[in-house]
Short mmCIF file of C-alpha atoms in Angstrom, two decimals:
data_model
loop_
_atom_site.label_atom_id
_atom_site.label_comp_id
_atom_site.label_asym_id
_atom_site.label_seq_id
_atom_site.Cartn_x
_atom_site.Cartn_y
_atom_site.Cartn_z
CA MET A 7 4.57 -21.26 13.86
CA ASP A 8 1.64 -23.10 15.26
CA ASP A 9 -1.91 -22.83 13.88
CA ALA A 10 -3.12 -19.39 15.45
CA LEU A 11 -0.04 -17.78 13.86
CA GLU A 12 -0.29 -19.66 10.47
CA GLN A 13 -3.79 -18.21 10.46
CA ILE A 14 -2.56 -14.32 11.10
CA ASP A 15 0.41 -15.10 8.38
CA ARG A 16 -2.48 -15.93 5.88
CA LYS A 17 -4.78 -13.37 6.56
CA VAL A 18 -1.72 -10.91 6.20
CA LEU A 19 -0.79 -12.34 2.73
CA GLN A 20 -4.64 -11.78 2.09
CA LEU A 21 -4.57 -8.06 3.13
CA PHE A 22 -1.62 -7.60 0.88
CA ALA A 23 -3.40 -9.26 -1.99
CA LEU A 24 -6.38 -7.08 -1.84
CA VAL A 25 -4.39 -4.07 -1.45
CA GLY A 26 -2.32 -4.84 -4.60
CA GLU A 27 -5.52 -5.32 -6.47
CA SER A 28 -7.18 -2.21 -5.24
CA VAL A 29 -4.05 0.13 -6.23
CA ALA A 30 -4.09 -1.98 -9.65
CA GLY A 31 -7.79 -1.22 -10.26
CA ALA A 32 -7.97 2.05 -9.12
CA THR A 33 -5.33 3.32 -11.21
CA LEU A 34 -6.51 1.66 -14.48
CA ALA A 35 -10.48 2.52 -13.57
CA LEU A 36 -9.09 6.32 -13.61
CA LEU A 37 -7.14 5.89 -16.55
CA SER A 38 -10.15 4.33 -18.64
CA GLY A 39 -12.74 6.15 -17.30
CA ASP A 40 -14.61 3.20 -16.23
CA ARG A 41 -16.97 4.49 -13.31
CA GLU A 42 -18.69 1.48 -12.12
CA ALA A 43 -15.62 -0.53 -11.65
CA ALA A 44 -14.27 2.68 -9.73
CA LYS A 45 -17.61 2.56 -7.57
CA ALA A 46 -17.07 -1.24 -7.07
CA LEU A 47 -13.62 -0.85 -5.86
CA ALA A 48 -14.01 1.84 -3.31
CA ASP A 49 -16.92 -0.38 -1.93
CA ARG A 50 -14.86 -3.26 -1.44
CA ASP A 51 -12.29 -1.14 1.04
CA GLU A 52 -14.76 -2.19 3.74
CA VAL A 53 -13.47 -5.58 3.24
CA VAL A 54 -9.71 -4.49 3.37
CA ASP A 55 -11.18 -2.53 6.80
CA SER A 56 -12.75 -5.87 8.33
CA LEU A 57 -9.82 -7.77 7.28
CA TYR A 58 -7.54 -5.09 8.84
CA HIS A 59 -9.40 -5.38 12.36
CA ASP A 60 -9.62 -9.22 11.91
CA ILE A 61 -5.79 -9.33 12.12
CA GLU A 62 -5.36 -6.99 14.80
CA GLN A 63 -7.63 -8.66 17.17
CA LEU A 64 -5.76 -11.96 16.28
CA THR A 65 -2.68 -11.01 17.00
CA LEU A 66 -3.58 -8.70 19.95
CA GLU A 67 -4.84 -11.81 21.56
CA GLN A 68 -2.05 -14.04 20.84
CA LEU A 69 0.60 -11.21 22.35
CA THR A 70 -1.49 -11.86 25.79
CA VAL A 71 -0.99 -15.73 25.49
CA ALA A 72 1.23 -16.22 28.44
CA GLY A 73 2.59 -19.35 26.67
CA ILE A 74 4.39 -17.63 23.65
CA THR A 75 8.12 -17.30 24.76
CA SER A 76 9.94 -18.35 21.43
CA PRO A 77 11.75 -14.84 20.37
CA SER A 78 10.61 -15.56 16.53
CA ASP A 79 6.84 -15.99 17.63
CA LEU A 80 7.17 -12.80 19.54
CA ARG A 81 8.97 -10.95 16.61
CA PHE A 82 6.63 -12.24 14.30
CA LEU A 83 3.45 -10.88 16.26
CA VAL A 84 4.86 -7.44 17.39
CA THR A 85 6.12 -7.05 13.61
CA VAL A 86 2.47 -7.65 12.29
CA ILE A 87 0.93 -5.63 14.93
CA ARG A 88 3.09 -2.60 13.51
CA MET A 89 2.32 -3.97 9.79
CA VAL A 90 -1.14 -3.75 9.61
CA PRO A 91 -2.03 -0.04 9.99
CA ASP A 92 0.04 0.80 6.68
CA LEU A 93 -1.74 -1.72 4.86
CA GLU A 94 -5.01 -0.68 6.15
CA ARG A 95 -3.51 3.23 5.11
CA ASN A 96 -2.92 1.77 1.99
CA GLY A 97 -6.18 0.50 1.17
CA ASP A 98 -7.48 3.91 2.20
CA LEU A 99 -5.30 5.43 -0.56
CA ALA A 100 -6.63 2.91 -2.99
CA GLU A 101 -10.47 3.75 -2.12
CA HIS A 102 -9.30 7.16 -2.72
CA VAL A 103 -7.95 7.44 -6.23
CA ALA A 104 -10.89 5.18 -6.70
CA ARG A 105 -13.40 7.50 -5.77
CA ARG A 106 -11.87 10.18 -7.52
CA ALA A 107 -12.26 7.48 -10.87
CA ALA A 108 -15.66 7.20 -10.00
CA ARG A 109 -16.21 10.97 -10.46
CA GLY A 110 -14.48 10.95 -13.75
CA LEU A 111 -11.67 12.58 -13.27
CA GLY A 112 -9.50 10.59 -15.73
CA THR A 113 -11.87 11.97 -18.29
CA GLU A 114 -10.72 15.77 -17.59
CA LEU A 115 -6.67 15.10 -17.44
CA SER A 116 -3.88 16.56 -19.50
CA ALA A 117 -1.99 13.94 -21.61
CA ARG A 118 1.15 14.74 -19.77
CA SER A 119 -0.70 13.95 -16.46
CA ARG A 120 -2.55 10.65 -17.41
CA GLY A 121 1.30 9.61 -18.50
CA LEU A 122 2.94 10.45 -15.32
CA ILE A 123 -0.05 8.62 -13.41
CA GLU A 124 0.26 5.52 -15.38
CA ARG A 125 3.90 5.32 -14.43
CA MET A 126 2.84 6.14 -11.11
CA GLY A 127 0.46 3.30 -11.04
CA GLU A 128 3.35 1.14 -12.47
CA VAL A 129 5.89 1.93 -9.78
CA ALA A 130 3.00 1.60 -7.19
CA ILE A 131 2.21 -1.99 -8.03
CA HIS A 132 5.96 -2.67 -8.55
CA MET A 133 6.74 -1.61 -5.04
CA TRP A 134 3.83 -3.81 -3.86
CA ARG A 135 4.68 -6.82 -5.32
CA ALA A 136 8.22 -6.47 -3.76
CA THR A 137 7.15 -5.62 -0.62
CA THR A 138 4.64 -8.54 -0.71
CA ASP A 139 7.31 -11.24 -1.83
CA ALA A 140 9.31 -9.94 0.71
CA TYR A 141 7.06 -10.58 3.61
CA ALA A 142 5.59 -13.91 2.14
CA GLU A 143 9.61 -15.16 1.80
CA ARG A 144 10.88 -13.40 4.54
CA GLN A 145 13.50 -11.50 2.54
CA PRO A 146 14.96 -8.71 4.29
CA MET A 147 16.65 -7.38 1.09
CA ALA A 148 13.81 -6.38 -0.72
CA ALA A 149 14.11 -3.08 1.28
CA ALA A 150 16.58 -1.53 -0.78
CA LEU A 151 14.84 -2.19 -4.25
CA VAL A 152 11.48 -0.39 -2.45
CA ASP A 153 13.73 2.47 -1.38
CA THR A 154 14.88 2.94 -4.91
CA LEU A 155 11.35 2.40 -6.18
CA ASP A 156 9.80 5.31 -4.25
CA ASP A 157 12.64 7.60 -5.01
CA GLU A 158 10.90 7.49 -8.26
CA MET A 159 7.93 7.93 -7.07
CA ASP A 160 8.73 11.14 -5.31
CA ASP A 161 10.41 12.48 -8.59
CA LEU A 162 7.11 11.57 -10.20
CA HIS A 163 5.46 13.51 -7.61
CA VAL A 164 7.08 16.46 -8.03
CA SER A 165 6.60 16.33 -12.22
CA LEU A 166 2.77 16.02 -11.46
CA THR A 167 2.94 18.38 -8.99
CA MET A 168 4.64 20.73 -11.46
CA GLU A 169 1.91 20.00 -14.38
CA VAL A 170 -0.77 20.60 -12.03
CA VAL A 171 0.35 24.17 -11.18
CA ALA A 172 0.80 24.40 -15.15
CA GLY A 173 -2.68 25.65 -15.83
CA THR A 174 -3.02 23.21 -18.46
CA MET A 175 -6.24 21.87 -16.51
CA PRO A 176 -9.26 23.81 -15.16
CA LEU A 177 -8.83 24.63 -11.34
CA PRO A 178 -11.33 21.78 -9.68
CA VAL A 179 -9.13 19.15 -11.85
CA ALA A 180 -6.26 20.54 -10.94
CA VAL A 181 -6.97 20.27 -7.20
CA GLU A 182 -8.29 16.57 -7.43
CA LEU A 183 -5.17 15.62 -9.64
CA ALA A 184 -2.91 17.15 -6.54
CA MET A 185 -4.67 14.95 -4.21
CA VAL A 186 -4.43 11.60 -6.35
CA ALA A 187 -0.59 12.52 -6.62
CA ARG A 188 -0.42 13.05 -2.93
CA PHE A 189 -2.17 9.89 -2.62
CA TYR A 190 0.29 7.57 -4.86
CA GLU A 191 3.43 9.44 -3.10
CA ARG A 192 2.04 8.52 0.80
CA PHE A 193 1.02 5.20 -0.88
CA GLY A 194 4.94 4.24 -1.68
CA ASP A 195 5.92 5.83 1.64
CA HIS A 196 4.11 2.96 3.29
CA ALA A 197 5.36 0.24 1.40
CA VAL A 198 8.70 1.43 2.43
CA ASN A 199 7.87 1.30 6.11
CA LEU A 200 6.27 -2.11 5.19
CA ALA A 201 9.58 -3.17 3.49
CA LYS A 202 11.61 -2.43 6.53
CA ARG A 203 9.38 -3.82 9.15
CA VAL A 204 9.76 -7.42 6.94
CA ALA A 205 13.31 -7.12 7.60
CA VAL A 206 12.97 -7.62 11.26
CA LEU A 207 10.99 -11.09 10.49
CA THR A 208 14.39 -12.64 9.61
CA PRO A 209 16.85 -13.46 12.09
CA SER A 210 19.45 -13.08 10.00
CA THR A 211 19.04 -9.36 9.20
CA THR A 212 21.62 -6.81 10.21
CA GLN A 213 18.30 -4.75 11.69
CA THR A 214 19.62 -4.08 15.30
CA ALA A 215 16.26 -2.15 16.15
CA TRP A 216 12.50 -2.42 15.71
CA PRO A 217 11.63 0.14 12.95
CA THR A 218 9.87 2.93 14.25
#
């Protein structure tokens, strides 16, 4: 891998790290009621967006370089250009959770909903670590683990939605909580997409086509 591709690789890993820190911090801020931390996390989404655009620009520049003929380099660049939108979207989802934490949503939750959000946050972090490690180590088998964790995330989403409609919280709180539940569920979906795309980076993978 040449210097330009190594620079892109480092920036992708940095973006993975930023998003992981954001979702972990947003969950903690929501559950602890730390509004100042939540505001800081929400504002940091600008850093995620800027890094996303840097990676996208660098990758597109490399794709237009006529000298790139290596199948592995081309595979890397195409995979990155398809991955970074999911990375950026998960940064946005973490920001959405943080902004609701900044408005004090965490202080109005039922005990059961707090427990479910705590577990959703744990699953999200586990999924993200597995996906990050898969990218860093070019490990295609992570997709199976992330899929399994996503099944749990989907179950938690259903459980939290049932808690929302049970009428245990004021309607405005329930509406906001339903959106938070959806944010975590979508976070899991994007992690699954990323894990599948990582599998393409490894020549030994049994993947026969680009993930759509």
